């Protein structure tokens, strides 16, 4: 059995969905579980719906646009199936009913998961129906019935034993004679409320199902040739990795490489399941294979994370940084679920680089301003060069560098692009 994952770009329109059917037909009946993301920019569009709702603006135009978009895809695919049209209308109506029955003071994380998950539901209904029209024995499956989590909305934790048990019961028998189409990114808690695994979490869903169902391999279909040593939009001569070790791939995702979700590698590595990253427009191309692989020559890899904040905590009394000071900062980061990208401490200060989030910055400041003078820089880039050479980092010598770190293998800098906003939060603010 194998697991295929198709992201938003690979199902963005009728032509892309037709290509998905071609790829699956080429498998010639091999047992395949297909994980599908929301189409194109649907997740962003659903976030606009929620933003309008919480801002007390009319969200209906945004919702209608989503509904019309999916109806247009049906038209483009010549799918006159009344059931799938009804499914689309029902999902959009359920969103409207949900928001109509909640106030703006409702749990935002809970509502987020209930609404945003609908993008995957819409996409999979269309893909499954088109596969059947194309002569493929395809069955639509609701991932909320098999991928079980806790109730930590927006970043739910997987209940692995229950997910394994339910997936084996519900999916293995169906996979004997059918291609199963289900959603990435979503699951459900003990109360059967919809949960999500975090943005871009469909890759992780593929790894979860592959692990609990003991798949032979996982293939993530992308709009790039495979895993490259740089973003081709920034470096046109980026090099394709034909093979990567689990360790190298995991570190690349940790530092911000977007081609694979950061949580994807660990379960596959533990189960020794190979991961292929292949171009959906050239399905016969080799792509990249990630597996137990001993790398002999390390190629420098360039990773740029945008929308970063550099936050500095200065001790008020000019005493030296001690473990208790670090503990206070770490505890606050943990409480607010802020991921640390880079940290550096000097004699009287601690500096951290994190993903930009204005609300969490305000909360962090409120928690720690009694002990520190806090300053921050916004709109920064975190650049990581893995397996760097001196020649590979010369590009950044003239950059406006706010923080720099070197280890034996990695070079990291936080740089200030043009028009970066600089601000400070004084202790009495």
Short mmCIF file of C-alpha atoms in Angstrom, two decimals:
data_model
loop_
_atom_site.label_atom_id
_atom_site.label_comp_id
_atom_site.label_asym_id
_atom_site.label_seq_id
_atom_site.Cartn_x
_atom_site.Cartn_y
_atom_site.Cartn_z
CA UNK A 1 0.00 0.00 0.00
CA UNK A 2 1.19 3.51 -0.80
CA UNK A 3 0.16 7.01 0.24
CA UNK A 4 -0.07 9.90 -2.22
CA UNK A 5 -0.44 13.49 -1.07
CA UNK A 6 -1.61 16.21 -3.45
CA UNK A 7 -1.26 19.79 -2.23
CA UNK A 8 -3.32 22.83 -3.11
CA UNK A 9 -1.32 23.65 -6.24
CA UNK A 10 -1.74 20.11 -7.59
CA UNK A 11 -5.57 20.36 -7.34
CA UNK A 12 -5.91 24.09 -7.99
CA UNK A 13 -8.23 23.80 -11.00
CA UNK A 14 -9.90 21.36 -13.40
CA UNK A 15 -6.72 20.79 -15.41
CA UNK A 16 -4.75 19.94 -12.27
CA UNK A 17 -7.42 17.50 -11.06
CA UNK A 18 -7.38 15.83 -14.48
CA UNK A 19 -3.64 15.39 -14.02
CA UNK A 20 -4.22 13.80 -10.60
CA UNK A 21 -6.47 11.22 -12.23
CA UNK A 22 -3.77 10.48 -14.82
CA UNK A 23 -1.18 9.92 -12.09
CA UNK A 24 -3.45 7.57 -10.15
CA UNK A 25 -4.48 5.62 -13.25
CA UNK A 26 -0.80 4.94 -13.92
CA UNK A 27 -0.63 3.00 -10.64
CA UNK A 28 -2.59 0.20 -12.30
CA UNK A 29 -4.65 -0.86 -9.35
CA UNK A 30 -1.98 -0.61 -6.64
CA UNK A 31 -3.51 0.03 -3.23
CA UNK A 32 -3.40 3.79 -2.80
CA UNK A 33 -4.55 6.17 -0.12
CA UNK A 34 -4.84 9.70 -1.54
CA UNK A 35 -4.49 12.71 0.76
CA UNK A 36 -5.80 15.97 -0.70
CA UNK A 37 -5.36 19.56 0.47
CA UNK A 38 -7.74 22.46 -0.07
CA UNK A 39 -7.77 23.76 -3.63
CA UNK A 40 -5.50 26.65 -4.58
CA UNK A 41 -6.03 29.58 -2.14
CA UNK A 42 -9.20 28.22 -0.50
CA UNK A 43 -7.63 28.09 2.98
CA UNK A 44 -6.73 31.77 2.72
CA UNK A 45 -10.23 32.56 1.48
CA UNK A 46 -11.77 30.75 4.45
CA UNK A 47 -9.50 32.74 6.75
CA UNK A 48 -10.96 35.90 5.16
CA UNK A 49 -14.42 34.59 6.06
CA UNK A 50 -13.38 34.21 9.69
CA UNK A 51 -11.60 37.56 9.77
CA UNK A 52 -14.74 39.28 8.50
CA UNK A 53 -16.85 37.47 11.07
CA UNK A 54 -14.64 38.42 14.01
CA UNK A 55 -14.38 41.99 12.68
CA UNK A 56 -18.21 42.16 12.60
CA UNK A 57 -18.20 42.60 8.84
CA UNK A 58 -20.31 40.74 6.32
CA UNK A 59 -18.55 37.46 5.57
CA UNK A 60 -21.16 36.24 3.08
CA UNK A 61 -19.48 37.68 -0.05
CA UNK A 62 -16.28 35.76 0.80
CA UNK A 63 -18.23 32.56 1.42
CA UNK A 64 -20.20 32.93 -1.80
CA UNK A 65 -16.97 33.40 -3.73
CA UNK A 66 -15.65 30.11 -2.34
CA UNK A 67 -18.88 28.34 -3.21
CA UNK A 68 -18.91 29.73 -6.77
CA UNK A 69 -15.25 28.82 -7.28
CA UNK A 70 -15.89 25.17 -6.50
CA UNK A 71 -19.03 25.12 -8.65
CA UNK A 72 -16.96 26.50 -11.53
CA UNK A 73 -14.45 23.68 -11.11
CA UNK A 74 -17.32 21.20 -11.39
CA UNK A 75 -18.42 22.89 -14.61
CA UNK A 76 -14.88 22.85 -16.00
CA UNK A 77 -14.62 19.13 -15.20
CA UNK A 78 -18.03 18.45 -16.81
CA UNK A 79 -19.19 16.99 -13.51
CA UNK A 80 -22.96 17.25 -13.51
CA UNK A 81 -23.20 14.96 -10.49
CA UNK A 82 -25.98 16.37 -8.31
CA UNK A 83 -24.59 14.78 -5.16
CA UNK A 84 -21.23 16.56 -5.27
CA UNK A 85 -22.98 19.86 -6.02
CA UNK A 86 -25.20 19.27 -3.01
CA UNK A 87 -22.15 18.44 -0.86
CA UNK A 88 -20.53 21.75 -1.79
CA UNK A 89 -23.69 23.71 -1.00
CA UNK A 90 -24.17 21.84 2.29
CA UNK A 91 -20.62 22.53 3.46
CA UNK A 92 -20.96 26.26 2.70
CA UNK A 93 -24.34 26.38 4.39
CA UNK A 94 -22.89 24.62 7.45
CA UNK A 95 -20.22 27.33 7.70
CA UNK A 96 -22.89 30.01 7.57
CA UNK A 97 -25.01 28.27 10.20
CA UNK A 98 -22.00 27.76 12.47
CA UNK A 99 -21.02 31.43 12.40
CA UNK A 100 -24.61 32.60 12.70
CA UNK A 101 -24.97 30.62 15.91
CA UNK A 102 -21.79 31.95 17.54
CA UNK A 103 -20.80 35.36 18.78
CA UNK A 104 -17.53 37.16 18.13
CA UNK A 105 -16.53 36.25 21.69
CA UNK A 106 -16.53 32.54 20.86
CA UNK A 107 -13.38 30.42 21.07
CA UNK A 108 -11.43 31.60 18.02
CA UNK A 109 -9.25 28.50 17.80
CA UNK A 110 -12.28 26.21 17.90
CA UNK A 111 -14.13 28.16 15.22
CA UNK A 112 -10.97 28.30 13.13
CA UNK A 113 -10.75 24.53 12.94
CA UNK A 114 -14.45 24.07 12.18
CA UNK A 115 -14.33 26.57 9.30
CA UNK A 116 -10.84 26.13 7.81
CA UNK A 117 -11.19 22.35 7.60
CA UNK A 118 -13.98 22.81 5.06
CA UNK A 119 -11.47 23.56 2.32
CA UNK A 120 -10.22 19.97 2.41
CA UNK A 121 -13.76 18.62 2.54
CA UNK A 122 -14.74 20.60 -0.56
CA UNK A 123 -11.65 19.53 -2.50
CA UNK A 124 -11.90 15.83 -1.70
CA UNK A 125 -15.56 15.60 -2.71
CA UNK A 126 -14.64 16.97 -6.14
CA UNK A 127 -11.49 14.86 -6.58
CA UNK A 128 -13.18 11.61 -5.49
CA UNK A 129 -16.14 12.22 -7.80
CA UNK A 130 -13.89 13.01 -10.76
CA UNK A 131 -11.78 9.91 -10.17
CA UNK A 132 -14.92 7.79 -10.27
CA UNK A 133 -16.02 9.49 -13.49
CA UNK A 134 -12.58 8.66 -14.91
CA UNK A 135 -13.11 4.96 -14.30
CA UNK A 136 -11.16 4.69 -11.06
CA UNK A 137 -12.75 2.80 -8.17
CA UNK A 138 -12.53 5.68 -5.69
CA UNK A 139 -14.15 6.06 -2.28
CA UNK A 140 -14.43 9.32 -0.33
CA UNK A 141 -13.45 9.01 3.34
CA UNK A 142 -13.91 11.55 6.12
CA UNK A 143 -10.54 11.85 7.88
CA UNK A 144 -12.31 12.91 11.06
CA UNK A 145 -13.47 9.30 11.39
CA UNK A 146 -9.96 7.89 11.46
CA UNK A 147 -7.38 10.53 12.42
CA UNK A 148 -7.94 11.10 16.12
CA UNK A 149 -6.41 13.90 18.16
CA UNK A 150 -6.67 15.83 21.39
CA UNK A 151 -8.62 19.10 21.61
CA UNK A 152 -5.72 21.51 21.08
CA UNK A 153 -7.38 23.39 18.26
CA UNK A 154 -5.22 24.77 15.42
CA UNK A 155 -2.31 22.51 16.42
CA UNK A 156 -3.84 19.25 17.62
CA UNK A 157 -1.70 16.37 18.88
CA UNK A 158 -2.26 12.96 17.34
CA UNK A 159 -3.69 10.14 19.43
CA UNK A 160 -1.51 7.52 17.77
CA UNK A 161 -2.94 4.31 19.33
CA UNK A 162 -6.55 5.28 18.58
CA UNK A 163 -5.68 6.55 15.10
CA UNK A 164 -3.95 3.25 14.33
CA UNK A 165 -6.88 1.20 15.63
CA UNK A 166 -9.59 3.16 13.81
CA UNK A 167 -7.61 3.50 10.57
CA UNK A 168 -6.95 -0.22 10.41
CA UNK A 169 -10.65 -0.92 10.97
CA UNK A 170 -12.06 1.67 8.58
CA UNK A 171 -9.45 2.00 5.83
CA UNK A 172 -7.62 -1.29 5.28
CA UNK A 173 -10.73 -3.24 4.15
CA UNK A 174 -11.75 -0.48 1.72
CA UNK A 175 -8.24 -0.18 0.29
CA UNK A 176 -8.37 -3.80 -0.85
CA UNK A 177 -10.42 -2.86 -3.90
CA UNK A 178 -10.57 0.94 -3.95
CA UNK A 179 -8.51 4.07 -4.08
CA UNK A 180 -9.43 5.96 -0.90
CA UNK A 181 -9.56 9.76 -1.11
CA UNK A 182 -9.39 11.63 2.18
CA UNK A 183 -8.39 14.99 3.61
CA UNK A 184 -5.05 16.19 4.85
CA UNK A 185 -4.65 18.56 7.78
CA UNK A 186 -7.80 17.56 9.70
CA UNK A 187 -8.93 15.11 12.35
CA UNK A 188 -11.30 15.03 15.31
CA UNK A 189 -11.16 14.91 19.09
CA UNK A 190 -12.98 12.68 21.56
CA UNK A 191 -16.10 14.84 21.28
CA UNK A 192 -16.01 14.43 17.47
CA UNK A 193 -15.23 18.11 17.03
CA UNK A 194 -13.06 18.89 14.02
CA UNK A 195 -9.40 19.62 14.77
CA UNK A 196 -6.50 20.63 12.56
CA UNK A 197 -2.80 19.76 12.68
CA UNK A 198 -1.53 23.26 11.89
CA UNK A 199 -1.18 25.13 8.61
CA UNK A 200 0.26 23.10 5.75
CA UNK A 201 -0.33 19.95 7.81
CA UNK A 202 -1.43 17.68 4.95
CA UNK A 203 2.10 16.30 4.56
CA UNK A 204 1.95 15.29 8.20
CA UNK A 205 -1.42 13.59 7.62
CA UNK A 206 0.17 11.51 4.87
CA UNK A 207 2.97 10.47 7.24
CA UNK A 208 0.47 9.61 9.98
CA UNK A 209 -1.62 7.36 7.75
CA UNK A 210 1.46 5.75 6.20
CA UNK A 211 2.79 4.93 9.66
CA UNK A 212 -0.39 3.48 11.16
CA UNK A 213 -1.22 1.52 8.00
CA UNK A 214 2.38 0.31 7.41
CA UNK A 215 2.60 1.78 3.91
CA UNK A 216 5.48 0.90 1.60
CA UNK A 217 6.15 4.55 0.79
CA UNK A 218 4.75 8.07 0.68
CA UNK A 219 4.82 10.40 -2.32
CA UNK A 220 4.25 14.12 -1.98
CA UNK A 221 3.37 15.66 -5.36
CA UNK A 222 4.66 19.22 -5.71
CA UNK A 223 5.07 22.00 -8.27
CA UNK A 224 8.87 21.71 -8.00
CA UNK A 225 11.21 18.97 -9.33
CA UNK A 226 11.81 17.67 -5.81
CA UNK A 227 13.79 18.92 -2.83
CA UNK A 228 16.22 21.62 -3.94
CA UNK A 229 19.14 23.22 -2.12
CA UNK A 230 17.42 26.64 -2.38
CA UNK A 231 14.13 28.24 -3.31
CA UNK A 232 14.27 28.39 -7.13
CA UNK A 233 12.47 31.73 -7.03
CA UNK A 234 15.46 33.16 -5.14
CA UNK A 235 18.18 31.03 -6.74
CA UNK A 236 17.32 29.96 -10.31
CA UNK A 237 20.28 27.56 -10.47
CA UNK A 238 19.17 25.63 -7.38
CA UNK A 239 20.36 22.01 -7.30
CA UNK A 240 18.01 19.01 -7.03
CA UNK A 241 18.77 16.45 -4.34
CA UNK A 242 18.17 13.00 -5.81
CA UNK A 243 18.61 11.41 -2.39
CA UNK A 244 18.41 12.81 1.12
CA UNK A 245 18.74 11.25 4.54
CA UNK A 246 15.90 11.59 7.03
CA UNK A 247 18.20 13.66 9.24
CA UNK A 248 19.11 16.18 6.54
CA UNK A 249 15.49 16.52 5.42
CA UNK A 250 14.28 16.97 9.00
CA UNK A 251 16.86 19.68 9.68
CA UNK A 252 15.93 21.49 6.47
CA UNK A 253 12.28 21.62 7.52
CA UNK A 254 13.25 22.77 11.01
CA UNK A 255 15.17 25.71 9.59
CA UNK A 256 12.24 26.71 7.40
CA UNK A 257 12.37 24.81 4.10
CA UNK A 258 8.78 24.84 2.86
CA UNK A 259 8.80 21.84 0.57
CA UNK A 260 7.87 19.44 3.41
CA UNK A 261 5.93 20.07 6.63
CA UNK A 262 8.31 19.91 9.65
CA UNK A 263 6.44 17.10 11.42
CA UNK A 264 6.42 14.80 8.39
CA UNK A 265 9.84 13.18 8.64
CA UNK A 266 9.90 11.83 12.21
CA UNK A 267 7.14 9.17 11.98
CA UNK A 268 8.38 8.01 8.58
CA UNK A 269 11.97 7.77 9.79
CA UNK A 270 10.92 5.82 12.87
CA UNK A 271 9.01 3.37 10.68
CA UNK A 272 11.70 3.32 7.91
CA UNK A 273 9.14 4.37 5.28
CA UNK A 274 10.71 6.13 2.25
CA UNK A 275 9.35 9.54 1.27
CA UNK A 276 9.36 10.67 -2.36
CA UNK A 277 8.93 14.32 -3.38
CA UNK A 278 8.00 14.44 -7.07
CA UNK A 279 6.76 16.99 -9.62
CA UNK A 280 3.08 16.48 -10.43
CA UNK A 281 3.52 17.84 -13.97
CA UNK A 282 6.31 15.33 -14.67
CA UNK A 283 5.23 12.20 -12.78
CA UNK A 284 7.85 10.04 -14.45
CA UNK A 285 10.69 12.26 -13.18
CA UNK A 286 12.68 10.74 -10.29
CA UNK A 287 12.22 13.63 -7.87
CA UNK A 288 13.85 13.23 -4.47
CA UNK A 289 13.92 10.09 -2.34
CA UNK A 290 14.26 10.58 1.43
CA UNK A 291 15.27 7.44 3.29
CA UNK A 292 18.02 5.81 5.39
CA UNK A 293 20.79 7.25 3.27
CA UNK A 294 24.42 7.90 4.13
CA UNK A 295 25.47 11.21 2.59
CA UNK A 296 29.08 11.32 1.41
CA UNK A 297 29.17 14.91 0.13
CA UNK A 298 27.13 17.69 1.69
CA UNK A 299 25.88 20.41 -0.65
CA UNK A 300 25.30 23.85 0.91
CA UNK A 301 21.59 24.45 1.34
CA UNK A 302 20.07 27.93 1.51
CA UNK A 303 16.89 28.49 3.50
CA UNK A 304 15.19 31.86 3.99
CA UNK A 305 12.38 32.39 6.50
CA UNK A 306 10.56 35.67 6.09
CA UNK A 307 8.26 37.51 8.51
CA UNK A 308 10.57 37.13 11.50
CA UNK A 309 10.85 39.09 14.76
CA UNK A 310 14.05 39.59 16.72
CA UNK A 311 13.17 40.19 20.37
CA UNK A 312 15.78 41.22 22.94
CA UNK A 313 15.33 40.99 26.72
CA UNK A 314 17.70 43.27 28.63
CA UNK A 315 18.17 42.79 32.36
CA UNK A 316 17.13 45.96 34.17
CA UNK A 317 19.80 45.95 36.85
CA UNK A 318 22.74 45.18 34.53
CA UNK A 319 23.41 41.89 36.28
CA UNK A 320 24.61 38.96 34.21
CA UNK A 321 22.23 36.52 32.49
CA UNK A 322 21.73 33.43 34.63
CA UNK A 323 19.77 30.22 34.27
CA UNK A 324 16.76 31.69 36.09
CA UNK A 325 16.52 34.47 33.48
CA UNK A 326 16.60 31.95 30.65
CA UNK A 327 14.01 29.85 32.46
CA UNK A 328 11.61 32.80 32.67
CA UNK A 329 11.86 33.44 28.93
CA UNK A 330 11.53 29.76 28.02
CA UNK A 331 8.50 29.33 30.29
CA UNK A 332 6.76 32.30 28.66
CA UNK A 333 7.52 30.97 25.18
CA UNK A 334 6.14 27.58 26.16
CA UNK A 335 2.98 29.05 27.68
CA UNK A 336 2.29 31.07 24.52
CA UNK A 337 3.28 28.23 22.14
CA UNK A 338 5.92 30.39 20.48
CA UNK A 339 8.51 28.37 18.56
CA UNK A 340 12.11 29.48 18.92
CA UNK A 341 14.00 29.76 15.63
CA UNK A 342 17.30 31.20 16.91
CA UNK A 343 18.54 32.23 20.36
CA UNK A 344 21.63 34.07 21.49
CA UNK A 345 22.56 35.50 24.87
CA UNK A 346 25.11 38.12 25.85
CA UNK A 347 26.28 39.13 29.30
CA UNK A 348 23.18 41.18 30.15
CA UNK A 349 20.66 40.28 27.44
CA UNK A 350 18.86 37.44 25.71
CA UNK A 351 17.87 37.66 22.04
CA UNK A 352 15.46 35.35 20.24
CA UNK A 353 14.21 35.13 16.66
CA UNK A 354 10.62 33.90 16.21
CA UNK A 355 7.88 33.97 13.60
CA UNK A 356 6.11 37.33 13.56
CA UNK A 357 2.87 37.40 15.54
CA UNK A 358 1.71 40.77 16.86
CA UNK A 359 -0.77 39.30 19.33
CA UNK A 360 1.73 36.88 20.86
CA UNK A 361 4.38 39.60 21.03
CA UNK A 362 1.99 41.74 23.05
CA UNK A 363 1.25 38.83 25.38
CA UNK A 364 4.93 37.97 25.76
CA UNK A 365 5.76 41.57 26.59
CA UNK A 366 3.00 41.74 29.20
CA UNK A 367 4.36 38.61 30.88
CA UNK A 368 8.03 39.64 31.00
CA UNK A 369 8.22 43.44 31.05
CA UNK A 370 8.42 43.44 34.84
CA UNK A 371 11.79 41.69 34.67
CA UNK A 372 13.25 42.94 31.39
CA UNK A 373 13.49 45.95 29.14
CA UNK A 374 12.16 44.51 25.88
CA UNK A 375 12.97 45.66 22.37
CA UNK A 376 12.15 44.14 19.03
CA UNK A 377 12.67 44.42 15.28
CA UNK A 378 9.96 43.42 12.81
CA UNK A 379 9.88 42.32 9.17
CA UNK A 380 13.16 40.46 9.23
CA UNK A 381 14.52 37.45 7.36
CA UNK A 382 16.22 34.46 8.96
CA UNK A 383 18.79 33.01 6.58
CA UNK A 384 20.24 29.56 7.21
CA UNK A 385 23.05 28.05 5.16
CA UNK A 386 23.35 24.36 6.03
CA UNK A 387 26.68 22.70 5.38
CA UNK A 388 28.14 26.07 4.49
CA UNK A 389 31.49 26.88 2.97
CA UNK A 390 33.13 30.28 3.15
CA UNK A 391 32.34 30.86 -0.52
CA UNK A 392 28.67 29.99 0.02
CA UNK A 393 28.11 32.78 2.56
CA UNK A 394 29.83 35.64 0.77
CA UNK A 395 26.45 36.73 -0.63
CA UNK A 396 25.43 37.95 2.81
CA UNK A 397 28.55 39.91 3.74
CA UNK A 398 26.97 43.23 2.80
CA UNK A 399 23.59 42.51 4.37
CA UNK A 400 22.32 44.48 7.35
CA UNK A 401 22.96 41.71 9.91
CA UNK A 402 21.29 41.99 13.33
CA UNK A 403 22.32 38.58 14.64
CA UNK A 404 24.87 36.04 13.41
CA UNK A 405 25.68 32.49 14.50
CA UNK A 406 28.04 29.83 13.24
CA UNK A 407 28.39 26.21 14.17
CA UNK A 408 30.53 23.56 12.53
CA UNK A 409 27.84 22.86 9.93
CA UNK A 410 25.40 25.75 9.92
CA UNK A 411 25.55 29.50 9.37
CA UNK A 412 22.58 31.64 10.44
CA UNK A 413 21.91 35.35 10.24
CA UNK A 414 18.93 37.56 10.97
CA UNK A 415 18.94 40.35 8.44
CA UNK A 416 17.02 43.55 8.03
CA UNK A 417 15.63 44.02 4.53
CA UNK A 418 14.72 47.47 3.23
CA UNK A 419 12.02 49.33 5.16
CA UNK A 420 12.23 47.02 8.16
CA UNK A 421 10.29 48.43 11.07
CA UNK A 422 12.24 48.99 14.29
CA UNK A 423 10.40 49.42 17.57
CA UNK A 424 10.95 49.17 21.28
CA UNK A 425 8.79 48.31 24.20
CA UNK A 426 9.96 50.10 27.29
CA UNK A 427 9.43 48.54 30.69
CA UNK A 428 6.82 51.12 31.66
CA UNK A 429 4.79 50.78 28.42
#
